[in-house]
JSON list of C-alpha atoms in Angstrom, two decimals:
[
{"chain": "A", "resi": 1321, "resn": "MET", "atom": "CA", "xyz": [41.43, 122.47, -27.93]},
{"chain": "A", "resi": 1322, "resn": "ILE", "atom": "CA", "xyz": [37.97, 121.81, -26.50]},
{"chain": "A", "resi": 1323, "resn": "ARG", "atom": "CA", "xyz": [36.10, 119.39, -28.71]},
{"chain": "A", "resi": 1324, "resn": "LYS", "atom": "CA", "xyz": [32.47, 120.29, -29.40]},
{"chain": "A", "resi": 1325, "resn": "ARG", "atom": "CA", "xyz": [30.08, 117.76, -27.89]},
{"chain": "A", "resi": 1326, "resn": "GLU", "atom": "CA", "xyz": [28.32, 115.69, -30.52]},
{"chain": "A", "resi": 1327, "resn": "LEU", "atom": "CA", "xyz": [24.57, 116.09, -30.22]},
{"chain": "A", "resi": 1328, "resn": "LYS", "atom": "CA", "xyz": [22.47, 112.97, -30.63]},
{"chain": "A", "resi": 1329, "resn": "LEU", "atom": "CA", "xyz": [18.77, 112.21, -30.83]},
{"chain": "A", "resi": 1330, "resn": "PRO", "atom": "CA", "xyz": [16.83, 109.18, -29.51]},
{"chain": "A", "resi": 1331, "resn": "ILE", "atom": "CA", "xyz": [15.24, 107.87, -32.72]},
{"chain": "A", "resi": 1332, "resn": "LEU", "atom": "CA", "xyz": [12.76, 105.00, -32.89]},
{"chain": "A", "resi": 1333, "resn": "GLU", "atom": "CA", "xyz": [11.54, 105.30, -36.46]},
{"chain": "A", "resi": 1334, "resn": "ILE", "atom": "CA", "xyz": [12.29, 107.21, -39.63]},
{"chain": "A", "resi": 1335, "resn": "PHE", "atom": "CA", "xyz": [9.86, 106.30, -42.39]},
{"chain": "A", "resi": 1336, "resn": "GLY", "atom": "CA", "xyz": [8.18, 107.48, -45.55]},
{"chain": "A", "resi": 1337, "resn": "PRO", "atom": "CA", "xyz": [7.32, 108.79, -47.95]},
{"chain": "A", "resi": 1338, "resn": "THR", "atom": "CA", "xyz": [3.80, 108.41, -46.62]},
{"chain": "A", "resi": 1339, "resn": "PHE", "atom": "CA", "xyz": [0.86, 110.70, -45.88]},
{"chain": "A", "resi": 1340, "resn": "GLN", "atom": "CA", "xyz": [-0.30, 112.61, -42.83]},
{"chain": "A", "resi": 1341, "resn": "GLY", "atom": "CA", "xyz": [-3.45, 110.99, -41.50]},
{"chain": "A", "resi": 1342, "resn": "GLU", "atom": "CA", "xyz": [-4.86, 113.70, -39.21]},
{"chain": "A", "resi": 1343, "resn": "GLY", "atom": "CA", "xyz": [-5.44, 117.39, -38.65]},
{"chain": "A", "resi": 1344, "resn": "ARG", "atom": "CA", "xyz": [-4.85, 120.37, -40.90]},
{"chain": "A", "resi": 1345, "resn": "ALA", "atom": "CA", "xyz": [-2.23, 118.58, -42.99]},
{"chain": "A", "resi": 1346, "resn": "ILE", "atom": "CA", "xyz": [-4.34, 115.45, -43.62]},
{"chain": "A", "resi": 1347, "resn": "GLY", "atom": "CA", "xyz": [-3.32, 113.95, -46.95]},
{"chain": "A", "resi": 1348, "resn": "GLN", "atom": "CA", "xyz": [0.02, 115.78, -46.99]},
{"chain": "A", "resi": 1349, "resn": "LYS", "atom": "CA", "xyz": [2.89, 113.71, -48.35]},
{"chain": "A", "resi": 1350, "resn": "THR", "atom": "CA", "xyz": [5.57, 113.59, -45.68]},
{"chain": "A", "resi": 1351, "resn": "MET", "atom": "CA", "xyz": [8.50, 111.80, -44.11]},
{"chain": "A", "resi": 1352, "resn": "PHE", "atom": "CA", "xyz": [8.18, 110.97, -40.40]},
{"chain": "A", "resi": 1353, "resn": "ILE", "atom": "CA", "xyz": [10.85, 111.13, -37.71]},
{"chain": "A", "resi": 1354, "resn": "ARG", "atom": "CA", "xyz": [9.64, 109.50, -34.50]},
{"chain": "A", "resi": 1355, "resn": "THR", "atom": "CA", "xyz": [11.61, 110.21, -31.35]},
{"chain": "A", "resi": 1356, "resn": "GLY", "atom": "CA", "xyz": [11.68, 108.15, -28.17]},
{"chain": "A", "resi": 1357, "resn": "GLY", "atom": "CA", "xyz": [10.48, 109.36, -24.79]},
{"chain": "A", "resi": 1358, "resn": "CYS", "atom": "CA", "xyz": [7.26, 110.97, -23.63]},
{"chain": "A", "resi": 1359, "resn": "ASP", "atom": "CA", "xyz": [6.13, 112.82, -20.53]},
{"chain": "A", "resi": 1360, "resn": "TYR", "atom": "CA", "xyz": [2.59, 111.45, -21.01]},
{"chain": "A", "resi": 1361, "resn": "HIS", "atom": "CA", "xyz": [1.44, 107.83, -20.85]},
{"chain": "A", "resi": 1362, "resn": "CYS", "atom": "CA", "xyz": [-1.98, 108.04, -22.49]},
{"chain": "A", "resi": 1363, "resn": "ASP", "atom": "CA", "xyz": [-4.33, 105.14, -21.84]},
{"chain": "A", "resi": 1364, "resn": "TRP", "atom": "CA", "xyz": [-5.04, 104.61, -25.56]},
{"chain": "A", "resi": 1365, "resn": "CYS", "atom": "CA", "xyz": [-1.63, 105.67, -26.93]},
{"chain": "A", "resi": 1366, "resn": "ASP", "atom": "CA", "xyz": [-1.02, 104.29, -30.44]},
{"chain": "A", "resi": 1367, "resn": "SER", "atom": "CA", "xyz": [2.76, 104.63, -30.04]},
{"chain": "A", "resi": 1368, "resn": "SER", "atom": "CA", "xyz": [3.33, 103.42, -26.48]},
{"chain": "A", "resi": 1369, "resn": "PHE", "atom": "CA", "xyz": [6.55, 101.77, -27.63]},
{"chain": "A", "resi": 1370, "resn": "THR", "atom": "CA", "xyz": [8.06, 105.27, -27.51]},
{"chain": "A", "resi": 1371, "resn": "TRP", "atom": "CA", "xyz": [7.82, 105.34, -23.71]},
{"chain": "A", "resi": 1372, "resn": "ASP", "atom": "CA", "xyz": [6.93, 101.93, -22.24]},
{"chain": "A", "resi": 1373, "resn": "GLY", "atom": "CA", "xyz": [10.42, 100.44, -22.51]},
{"chain": "A", "resi": 1374, "resn": "SER", "atom": "CA", "xyz": [9.41, 97.79, -25.03]},
{"chain": "A", "resi": 1375, "resn": "GLU", "atom": "CA", "xyz": [11.78, 99.28, -27.62]},
{"chain": "A", "resi": 1376, "resn": "LYS", "atom": "CA", "xyz": [15.08, 101.06, -27.26]},
{"chain": "A", "resi": 1377, "resn": "PRO", "atom": "CA", "xyz": [15.70, 104.17, -29.40]},
{"chain": "A", "resi": 1378, "resn": "LYS", "atom": "CA", "xyz": [18.81, 104.44, -31.52]},
{"chain": "A", "resi": 1379, "resn": "SER", "atom": "CA", "xyz": [21.12, 107.32, -30.70]},
{"chain": "A", "resi": 1380, "resn": "MET", "atom": "CA", "xyz": [21.70, 109.28, -33.91]},
{"chain": "A", "resi": 1381, "resn": "THR", "atom": "CA", "xyz": [23.27, 112.59, -34.91]},
{"chain": "A", "resi": 1382, "resn": "SER", "atom": "CA", "xyz": [21.26, 115.03, -37.00]},
{"chain": "A", "resi": 1383, "resn": "ASP", "atom": "CA", "xyz": [23.46, 114.19, -40.02]},
{"chain": "A", "resi": 1384, "resn": "GLU", "atom": "CA", "xyz": [22.72, 110.49, -39.57]},
{"chain": "A", "resi": 1385, "resn": "VAL", "atom": "CA", "xyz": [18.99, 111.21, -39.41]},
{"chain": "A", "resi": 1386, "resn": "ILE", "atom": "CA", "xyz": [19.17, 113.27, -42.60]},
{"chain": "A", "resi": 1387, "resn": "ALA", "atom": "CA", "xyz": [21.18, 110.52, -44.31]},
{"chain": "A", "resi": 1388, "resn": "VAL", "atom": "CA", "xyz": [18.37, 108.04, -43.60]},
{"chain": "A", "resi": 1389, "resn": "LEU", "atom": "CA", "xyz": [15.81, 110.49, -44.97]},
{"chain": "A", "resi": 1390, "resn": "ASP", "atom": "CA", "xyz": [17.90, 110.89, -48.12]},
{"chain": "A", "resi": 1391, "resn": "GLU", "atom": "CA", "xyz": [18.02, 107.11, -48.57]},
{"chain": "A", "resi": 1392, "resn": "LEU", "atom": "CA", "xyz": [14.23, 106.91, -48.38]},
{"chain": "A", "resi": 1393, "resn": "GLY", "atom": "CA", "xyz": [13.74, 109.28, -51.31]},
{"chain": "A", "resi": 1394, "resn": "THR", "atom": "CA", "xyz": [13.21, 112.91, -52.19]},
{"chain": "A", "resi": 1395, "resn": "TYR", "atom": "CA", "xyz": [11.24, 115.04, -49.76]},
{"chain": "A", "resi": 1396, "resn": "ASP", "atom": "CA", "xyz": [10.26, 118.62, -49.00]},
{"chain": "A", "resi": 1397, "resn": "TYR", "atom": "CA", "xyz": [8.01, 118.03, -45.95]},
{"chain": "A", "resi": 1398, "resn": "VAL", "atom": "CA", "xyz": [9.05, 116.31, -42.71]},
{"chain": "A", "resi": 1399, "resn": "THR", "atom": "CA", "xyz": [6.95, 115.62, -39.62]},
{"chain": "A", "resi": 1400, "resn": "LEU", "atom": "CA", "xyz": [8.58, 115.36, -36.18]},
{"chain": "A", "resi": 1401, "resn": "SER", "atom": "CA", "xyz": [6.59, 113.05, -33.97]},
{"chain": "A", "resi": 1402, "resn": "GLY", "atom": "CA", "xyz": [6.94, 110.85, -30.90]},
{"chain": "A", "resi": 1403, "resn": "GLY", "atom": "CA", "xyz": [6.50, 110.29, -28.06]},
{"chain": "A", "resi": 1404, "resn": "ASN", "atom": "CA", "xyz": [6.99, 113.96, -27.50]},
{"chain": "A", "resi": 1405, "resn": "PRO", "atom": "CA", "xyz": [9.71, 115.54, -29.66]},
{"chain": "A", "resi": 1406, "resn": "CYS", "atom": "CA", "xyz": [9.50, 118.67, -27.50]},
{"chain": "A", "resi": 1407, "resn": "LEU", "atom": "CA", "xyz": [11.39, 116.88, -24.74]},
{"chain": "A", "resi": 1408, "resn": "LEU", "atom": "CA", "xyz": [14.49, 117.47, -26.87]},
{"chain": "A", "resi": 1409, "resn": "ALA", "atom": "CA", "xyz": [16.34, 120.78, -26.82]},
{"chain": "A", "resi": 1410, "resn": "ALA", "atom": "CA", "xyz": [19.69, 121.57, -28.52]},
{"chain": "A", "resi": 1411, "resn": "ASN", "atom": "CA", "xyz": [19.88, 118.20, -30.27]},
{"chain": "A", "resi": 1412, "resn": "MET", "atom": "CA", "xyz": [16.52, 118.72, -31.96]},
{"chain": "A", "resi": 1413, "resn": "ALA", "atom": "CA", "xyz": [17.31, 122.38, -32.65]},
{"chain": "A", "resi": 1414, "resn": "GLU", "atom": "CA", "xyz": [20.34, 121.27, -34.66]},
{"chain": "A", "resi": 1415, "resn": "LEU", "atom": "CA", "xyz": [18.26, 118.91, -36.79]},
{"chain": "A", "resi": 1416, "resn": "VAL", "atom": "CA", "xyz": [15.60, 121.58, -37.34]},
{"chain": "A", "resi": 1417, "resn": "GLU", "atom": "CA", "xyz": [18.26, 124.09, -38.41]},
{"chain": "A", "resi": 1418, "resn": "LYS", "atom": "CA", "xyz": [19.81, 121.69, -40.93]},
{"chain": "A", "resi": 1419, "resn": "LEU", "atom": "CA", "xyz": [16.49, 120.66, -42.45]},
{"chain": "A", "resi": 1420, "resn": "LYS", "atom": "CA", "xyz": [15.34, 124.27, -42.75]},
{"chain": "A", "resi": 1421, "resn": "ALA", "atom": "CA", "xyz": [18.62, 125.11, -44.48]},
{"chain": "A", "resi": 1422, "resn": "ARG", "atom": "CA", "xyz": [17.59, 122.57, -47.13]},
{"chain": "A", "resi": 1423, "resn": "GLY", "atom": "CA", "xyz": [14.27, 124.33, -47.66]},
{"chain": "A", "resi": 1424, "resn": "VAL", "atom": "CA", "xyz": [12.24, 121.57, -45.99]},
{"chain": "A", "resi": 1425, "resn": "THR", "atom": "CA", "xyz": [8.80, 122.39, -44.57]},
{"chain": "A", "resi": 1426, "resn": "LEU", "atom": "CA", "xyz": [8.67, 121.13, -41.00]},
{"chain": "A", "resi": 1427, "resn": "ALA", "atom": "CA", "xyz": [5.72, 120.00, -38.91]},
{"chain": "A", "resi": 1428, "resn": "VAL", "atom": "CA", "xyz": [5.68, 118.82, -35.32]},
{"chain": "A", "resi": 1429, "resn": "GLU", "atom": "CA", "xyz": [3.12, 116.88, -33.31]},
{"chain": "A", "resi": 1430, "resn": "THR", "atom": "CA", "xyz": [3.08, 117.45, -29.56]},
{"chain": "A", "resi": 1431, "resn": "GLN", "atom": "CA", "xyz": [0.62, 117.56, -26.67]},
{"chain": "A", "resi": 1432, "resn": "GLY", "atom": "CA", "xyz": [1.75, 121.06, -25.72]},
{"chain": "A", "resi": 1433, "resn": "SER", "atom": "CA", "xyz": [3.39, 120.19, -22.41]},
{"chain": "A", "resi": 1434, "resn": "ARG", "atom": "CA", "xyz": [6.91, 121.50, -23.09]},
{"chain": "A", "resi": 1435, "resn": "TRP", "atom": "CA", "xyz": [8.26, 124.64, -24.73]},
{"chain": "A", "resi": 1436, "resn": "GLN", "atom": "CA", "xyz": [11.39, 124.64, -26.90]},
{"chain": "A", "resi": 1437, "resn": "GLU", "atom": "CA", "xyz": [12.78, 127.66, -28.76]},
{"chain": "A", "resi": 1438, "resn": "TRP", "atom": "CA", "xyz": [13.17, 125.62, -31.95]},
{"chain": "A", "resi": 1439, "resn": "LEU", "atom": "CA", "xyz": [9.36, 125.52, -32.19]},
{"chain": "A", "resi": 1440, "resn": "LEU", "atom": "CA", "xyz": [9.63, 129.06, -33.59]},
{"chain": "A", "resi": 1441, "resn": "ASP", "atom": "CA", "xyz": [11.28, 127.56, -36.69]},
{"chain": "A", "resi": 1442, "resn": "ILE", "atom": "CA", "xyz": [8.53, 124.99, -37.28]},
{"chain": "A", "resi": 1443, "resn": "ASP", "atom": "CA", "xyz": [6.09, 125.74, -40.09]},
{"chain": "A", "resi": 1444, "resn": "GLN", "atom": "CA", "xyz": [3.14, 123.80, -38.68]},
{"chain": "A", "resi": 1445, "resn": "VAL", "atom": "CA", "xyz": [2.82, 123.07, -34.95]},
{"chain": "A", "resi": 1446, "resn": "THR", "atom": "CA", "xyz": [0.03, 120.65, -34.14]},
{"chain": "A", "resi": 1447, "resn": "LEU", "atom": "CA", "xyz": [-0.95, 120.91, -30.49]},
{"chain": "A", "resi": 1448, "resn": "SER", "atom": "CA", "xyz": [-2.94, 117.92, -29.30]},
{"chain": "A", "resi": 1449, "resn": "PRO", "atom": "CA", "xyz": [-3.84, 118.44, -25.64]},
{"chain": "A", "resi": 1450, "resn": "LYS", "atom": "CA", "xyz": [-4.99, 115.11, -24.31]},
{"chain": "A", "resi": 1451, "resn": "PRO", "atom": "CA", "xyz": [-8.64, 114.74, -23.24]},
{"chain": "A", "resi": 1452, "resn": "PRO", "atom": "CA", "xyz": [-9.85, 113.01, -20.06]},
{"chain": "A", "resi": 1453, "resn": "SER", "atom": "CA", "xyz": [-9.98, 109.54, -21.64]},
{"chain": "A", "resi": 1454, "resn": "SER", "atom": "CA", "xyz": [-6.17, 109.61, -21.82]},
{"chain": "A", "resi": 1455, "resn": "LYS", "atom": "CA", "xyz": [-6.05, 109.69, -17.99]},
{"chain": "A", "resi": 1456, "resn": "MET", "atom": "CA", "xyz": [-3.50, 112.48, -18.28]},
{"chain": "A", "resi": 1457, "resn": "GLU", "atom": "CA", "xyz": [-3.86, 115.97, -16.81]},
{"chain": "A", "resi": 1458, "resn": "VAL", "atom": "CA", "xyz": [-3.21, 118.97, -19.05]},
{"chain": "A", "resi": 1459, "resn": "ASN", "atom": "CA", "xyz": [-1.25, 121.88, -17.58]},
{"chain": "A", "resi": 1460, "resn": "MET", "atom": "CA", "xyz": [-3.28, 124.70, -19.09]},
{"chain": "A", "resi": 1461, "resn": "GLU", "atom": "CA", "xyz": [-0.81, 127.37, -17.97]},
{"chain": "A", "resi": 1462, "resn": "THR", "atom": "CA", "xyz": [1.96, 125.67, -19.93]},
{"chain": "A", "resi": 1463, "resn": "LEU", "atom": "CA", "xyz": [-0.32, 125.32, -22.94]},
{"chain": "A", "resi": 1464, "resn": "ASP", "atom": "CA", "xyz": [-1.24, 129.01, -22.63]},
{"chain": "A", "resi": 1465, "resn": "PHE", "atom": "CA", "xyz": [2.45, 129.93, -22.65]},
{"chain": "A", "resi": 1466, "resn": "ILE", "atom": "CA", "xyz": [3.17, 127.88, -25.76]},
{"chain": "A", "resi": 1467, "resn": "VAL", "atom": "CA", "xyz": [0.20, 129.30, -27.66]},
{"chain": "A", "resi": 1468, "resn": "GLU", "atom": "CA", "xyz": [1.19, 132.85, -26.74]},
{"chain": "A", "resi": 1469, "resn": "LYS", "atom": "CA", "xyz": [4.76, 132.31, -27.96]},
{"chain": "A", "resi": 1470, "resn": "LEU", "atom": "CA", "xyz": [3.87, 130.86, -31.36]},
{"chain": "A", "resi": 1471, "resn": "PRO", "atom": "CA", "xyz": [2.60, 132.71, -34.45]},
{"chain": "A", "resi": 1472, "resn": "ILE", "atom": "CA", "xyz": [-1.09, 131.85, -34.46]},
{"chain": "A", "resi": 1473, "resn": "GLU", "atom": "CA", "xyz": [-1.10, 131.05, -38.19]},
{"chain": "A", "resi": 1474, "resn": "ARG", "atom": "CA", "xyz": [1.31, 128.16, -37.54]},
{"chain": "A", "resi": 1475, "resn": "VAL", "atom": "CA", "xyz": [-0.76, 126.52, -34.79]},
{"chain": "A", "resi": 1476, "resn": "THR", "atom": "CA", "xyz": [-3.28, 123.72, -35.23]},
{"chain": "A", "resi": 1477, "resn": "PHE", "atom": "CA", "xyz": [-5.38, 122.29, -32.40]},
{"chain": "A", "resi": 1478, "resn": "LYS", "atom": "CA", "xyz": [-6.27, 118.62, -32.82]},
{"chain": "A", "resi": 1479, "resn": "ILE", "atom": "CA", "xyz": [-8.11, 116.53, -30.23]},
{"chain": "A", "resi": 1480, "resn": "PRO", "atom": "CA", "xyz": [-8.93, 112.81, -30.42]},
{"chain": "A", "resi": 1481, "resn": "VAL", "atom": "CA", "xyz": [-12.42, 112.07, -29.13]},
{"chain": "A", "resi": 1482, "resn": "PHE", "atom": "CA", "xyz": [-13.42, 108.85, -27.41]},
{"chain": "A", "resi": 1483, "resn": "ASP", "atom": "CA", "xyz": [-16.40, 109.85, -25.21]},
{"chain": "A", "resi": 1484, "resn": "ASP", "atom": "CA", "xyz": [-18.61, 112.67, -23.96]},
{"chain": "A", "resi": 1485, "resn": "ALA", "atom": "CA", "xyz": [-16.01, 113.92, -21.48]},
{"chain": "A", "resi": 1486, "resn": "ASP", "atom": "CA", "xyz": [-13.55, 114.31, -24.35]},
{"chain": "A", "resi": 1487, "resn": "LEU", "atom": "CA", "xyz": [-16.10, 116.37, -26.30]},
{"chain": "A", "resi": 1488, "resn": "ALA", "atom": "CA", "xyz": [-16.61, 118.63, -23.29]},
{"chain": "A", "resi": 1489, "resn": "PHE", "atom": "CA", "xyz": [-12.85, 119.06, -23.04]},
{"chain": "A", "resi": 1490, "resn": "ALA", "atom": "CA", "xyz": [-12.65, 119.92, -26.75]},
{"chain": "A", "resi": 1491, "resn": "LYS", "atom": "CA", "xyz": [-15.29, 122.61, -26.24]},
{"chain": "A", "resi": 1492, "resn": "ILE", "atom": "CA", "xyz": [-13.18, 124.11, -23.41]},
{"chain": "A", "resi": 1493, "resn": "ILE", "atom": "CA", "xyz": [-10.15, 124.22, -25.73]},
{"chain": "A", "resi": 1494, "resn": "GLN", "atom": "CA", "xyz": [-12.17, 125.88, -28.47]},
{"chain": "A", "resi": 1495, "resn": "GLN", "atom": "CA", "xyz": [-13.55, 128.52, -26.12]},
{"chain": "A", "resi": 1496, "resn": "ARG", "atom": "CA", "xyz": [-10.20, 129.17, -24.46]},
{"chain": "A", "resi": 1497, "resn": "TYR", "atom": "CA", "xyz": [-8.09, 129.59, -27.62]},
{"chain": "A", "resi": 1498, "resn": "ASN", "atom": "CA", "xyz": [-10.64, 130.36, -30.33]},
{"chain": "A", "resi": 1499, "resn": "PRO", "atom": "CA", "xyz": [-8.66, 128.64, -33.12]},
{"chain": "A", "resi": 1500, "resn": "ASP", "atom": "CA", "xyz": [-9.58, 129.36, -36.73]},
{"chain": "A", "resi": 1501, "resn": "VAL", "atom": "CA", "xyz": [-10.49, 125.66, -36.96]},
{"chain": "A", "resi": 1502, "resn": "LEU", "atom": "CA", "xyz": [-10.64, 123.02, -34.25]},
{"chain": "A", "resi": 1503, "resn": "TYR", "atom": "CA", "xyz": [-9.82, 119.58, -35.59]},
{"chain": "A", "resi": 1504, "resn": "LEU", "atom": "CA", "xyz": [-11.51, 116.61, -33.95]},
{"chain": "A", "resi": 1505, "resn": "SER", "atom": "CA", "xyz": [-10.77, 113.00, -34.80]},
{"chain": "A", "resi": 1506, "resn": "ALA", "atom": "CA", "xyz": [-12.56, 109.79, -33.99]},
{"chain": "A", "resi": 1507, "resn": "GLY", "atom": "CA", "xyz": [-9.97, 108.14, -31.76]},
{"chain": "A", "resi": 1508, "resn": "ASN", "atom": "CA", "xyz": [-8.77, 104.57, -32.13]},
{"chain": "A", "resi": 1509, "resn": "PRO", "atom": "CA", "xyz": [-9.44, 102.81, -28.80]},
{"chain": "A", "resi": 1510, "resn": "GLU", "atom": "CA", "xyz": [-7.68, 99.60, -29.84]},
{"chain": "A", "resi": 1511, "resn": "PRO", "atom": "CA", "xyz": [-4.29, 100.66, -31.26]},
{"chain": "A", "resi": 1512, "resn": "LYS", "atom": "CA", "xyz": [-2.87, 97.13, -30.94]},
{"chain": "A", "resi": 1513, "resn": "ALA", "atom": "CA", "xyz": [-5.76, 95.29, -32.56]},
{"chain": "A", "resi": 1514, "resn": "GLN", "atom": "CA", "xyz": [-4.83, 93.05, -35.45]},
{"chain": "A", "resi": 1515, "resn": "GLY", "atom": "CA", "xyz": [-6.57, 92.88, -38.81]},
{"chain": "A", "resi": 1516, "resn": "ASP", "atom": "CA", "xyz": [-9.24, 95.07, -40.36]},
{"chain": "A", "resi": 1517, "resn": "ILE", "atom": "CA", "xyz": [-10.51, 97.90, -38.16]},
{"chain": "A", "resi": 1518, "resn": "ILE", "atom": "CA", "xyz": [-12.18, 99.95, -40.91]},
{"chain": "A", "resi": 1519, "resn": "ASP", "atom": "CA", "xyz": [-15.80, 99.26, -39.94]},
{"chain": "A", "resi": 1520, "resn": "HIS", "atom": "CA", "xyz": [-15.08, 99.96, -36.29]},
{"chain": "A", "resi": 1521, "resn": "GLN", "atom": "CA", "xyz": [-13.41, 103.29, -37.06]},
{"chain": "A", "resi": 1522, "resn": "LEU", "atom": "CA", "xyz": [-16.07, 104.36, -39.56]},
{"chain": "A", "resi": 1523, "resn": "ASN", "atom": "CA", "xyz": [-18.80, 103.61, -37.03]},
{"chain": "A", "resi": 1524, "resn": "ARG", "atom": "CA", "xyz": [-17.01, 105.79, -34.49]},
{"chain": "A", "resi": 1525, "resn": "LEU", "atom": "CA", "xyz": [-16.67, 108.57, -37.07]},
{"chain": "A", "resi": 1526, "resn": "HIS", "atom": "CA", "xyz": [-20.35, 108.27, -37.99]},
{"chain": "A", "resi": 1527, "resn": "ALA", "atom": "CA", "xyz": [-21.36, 108.64, -34.34]},
{"chain": "A", "resi": 1528, "resn": "LEU", "atom": "CA", "xyz": [-19.07, 111.65, -33.86]},
{"chain": "A", "resi": 1529, "resn": "TRP", "atom": "CA", "xyz": [-20.40, 113.34, -37.01]},
{"chain": "A", "resi": 1530, "resn": "ASP", "atom": "CA", "xyz": [-23.97, 112.86, -35.82]},
{"chain": "A", "resi": 1531, "resn": "ARG", "atom": "CA", "xyz": [-23.15, 114.24, -32.39]},
{"chain": "A", "resi": 1532, "resn": "ILE", "atom": "CA", "xyz": [-21.42, 117.39, -33.68]},
{"chain": "A", "resi": 1533, "resn": "ALA", "atom": "CA", "xyz": [-23.96, 118.01, -36.46]},
{"chain": "A", "resi": 1534, "resn": "GLN", "atom": "CA", "xyz": [-26.82, 118.07, -33.94]},
{"chain": "A", "resi": 1535, "resn": "ASP", "atom": "CA", "xyz": [-25.08, 120.52, -31.60]},
{"chain": "A", "resi": 1536, "resn": "ASP", "atom": "CA", "xyz": [-25.14, 124.07, -32.95]},
{"chain": "A", "resi": 1537, "resn": "SER", "atom": "CA", "xyz": [-23.00, 125.39, -30.08]},
{"chain": "A", "resi": 1538, "resn": "TRP", "atom": "CA", "xyz": [-19.83, 124.35, -31.88]},
{"chain": "A", "resi": 1539, "resn": "GLY", "atom": "CA", "xyz": [-17.88, 126.98, -33.77]},
{"chain": "A", "resi": 1540, "resn": "ASN", "atom": "CA", "xyz": [-15.68, 126.24, -36.75]},
{"chain": "A", "resi": 1541, "resn": "VAL", "atom": "CA", "xyz": [-14.86, 122.56, -36.32]},
{"chain": "A", "resi": 1542, "resn": "ARG", "atom": "CA", "xyz": [-13.74, 119.82, -38.69]},
{"chain": "A", "resi": 1543, "resn": "VAL", "atom": "CA", "xyz": [-14.45, 116.24, -37.71]},
{"chain": "A", "resi": 1544, "resn": "LEU", "atom": "CA", "xyz": [-12.04, 113.92, -39.47]},
{"chain": "A", "resi": 1545, "resn": "PRO", "atom": "CA", "xyz": [-11.14, 110.25, -39.44]},
{"chain": "A", "resi": 1546, "resn": "GLN", "atom": "CA", "xyz": [-7.72, 109.08, -38.41]},
{"chain": "A", "resi": 1547, "resn": "LEU", "atom": "CA", "xyz": [-7.15, 108.45, -42.10]},
{"chain": "A", "resi": 1548, "resn": "HIS", "atom": "CA", "xyz": [-4.12, 106.21, -41.62]},
{"chain": "A", "resi": 1549, "resn": "THR", "atom": "CA", "xyz": [-6.22, 103.74, -39.61]},
{"chain": "A", "resi": 1550, "resn": "LEU", "atom": "CA", "xyz": [-8.61, 103.38, -42.55]},
{"chain": "A", "resi": 1551, "resn": "VAL", "atom": "CA", "xyz": [-5.78, 102.78, -45.00]},
{"chain": "A", "resi": 1552, "resn": "TYR", "atom": "CA", "xyz": [-3.26, 100.84, -42.93]},
{"chain": "A", "resi": 1553, "resn": "ALA", "atom": "CA", "xyz": [-5.17, 99.78, -39.77]},
{"chain": "A", "resi": 1554, "resn": "ASN", "atom": "CA", "xyz": [-2.58, 99.57, -36.95]},
{"chain": "A", "resi": 1555, "resn": "LYS", "atom": "CA", "xyz": [0.41, 98.85, -39.16]},
{"chain": "A", "resi": 1556, "resn": "ARG", "atom": "CA", "xyz": [3.58, 100.72, -38.17]},
{"chain": "A", "resi": 1557, "resn": "GLY", "atom": "CA", "xyz": [6.04, 102.61, -40.33]},
{"chain": "A", "resi": 1558, "resn": "VAL", "atom": "CA", "xyz": [3.49, 103.90, -42.83]}
]
């Protein structure tokens, strides 16, 4: 008899219950599953431990992941994050299938660089193409393909903004895809800073609000803080 290969996931963090700090689901109570590995190495990445080799992910089956979630408490909303969870194929598809069978609402956060069929089973796909300040290059053809494959009502575009070039990039994304709402956030340029960063982040948000408010060329846009940085600063696992 041929034994079925056990599918495992590279997991760095499973935490919650906490709240989503950005985008359409801001304020949503959720559990987070953070996978290891990323095809981008953004200059200001707030989770560089997922790809820089400083931490080693734990290899876990989907049942083991769910068992950890169950130990953390009751839940009906789970966010898949990274790194880039869309680097994972059949192993992630198995976890998605089992969580959906439990009636869990699923969200995923990705830069839109890889397509996986299991994305069709995700309730809220947040696409966050990285702006120039990341020093990464977006493959727009790949992003086009992903957007065309997904039901438009399940897609959210969210872009962190650090400078004028990032704003120009955000305008290109808005014009190219015409989302119902484009979510912009005041990025956190010092993701490893210790202590209170509230004033710094609020000042950045203030400047971004002023900039967008004075430019009537924007369509339907929401300019939000990275709410978790105001509540928890750069603390992990919250």
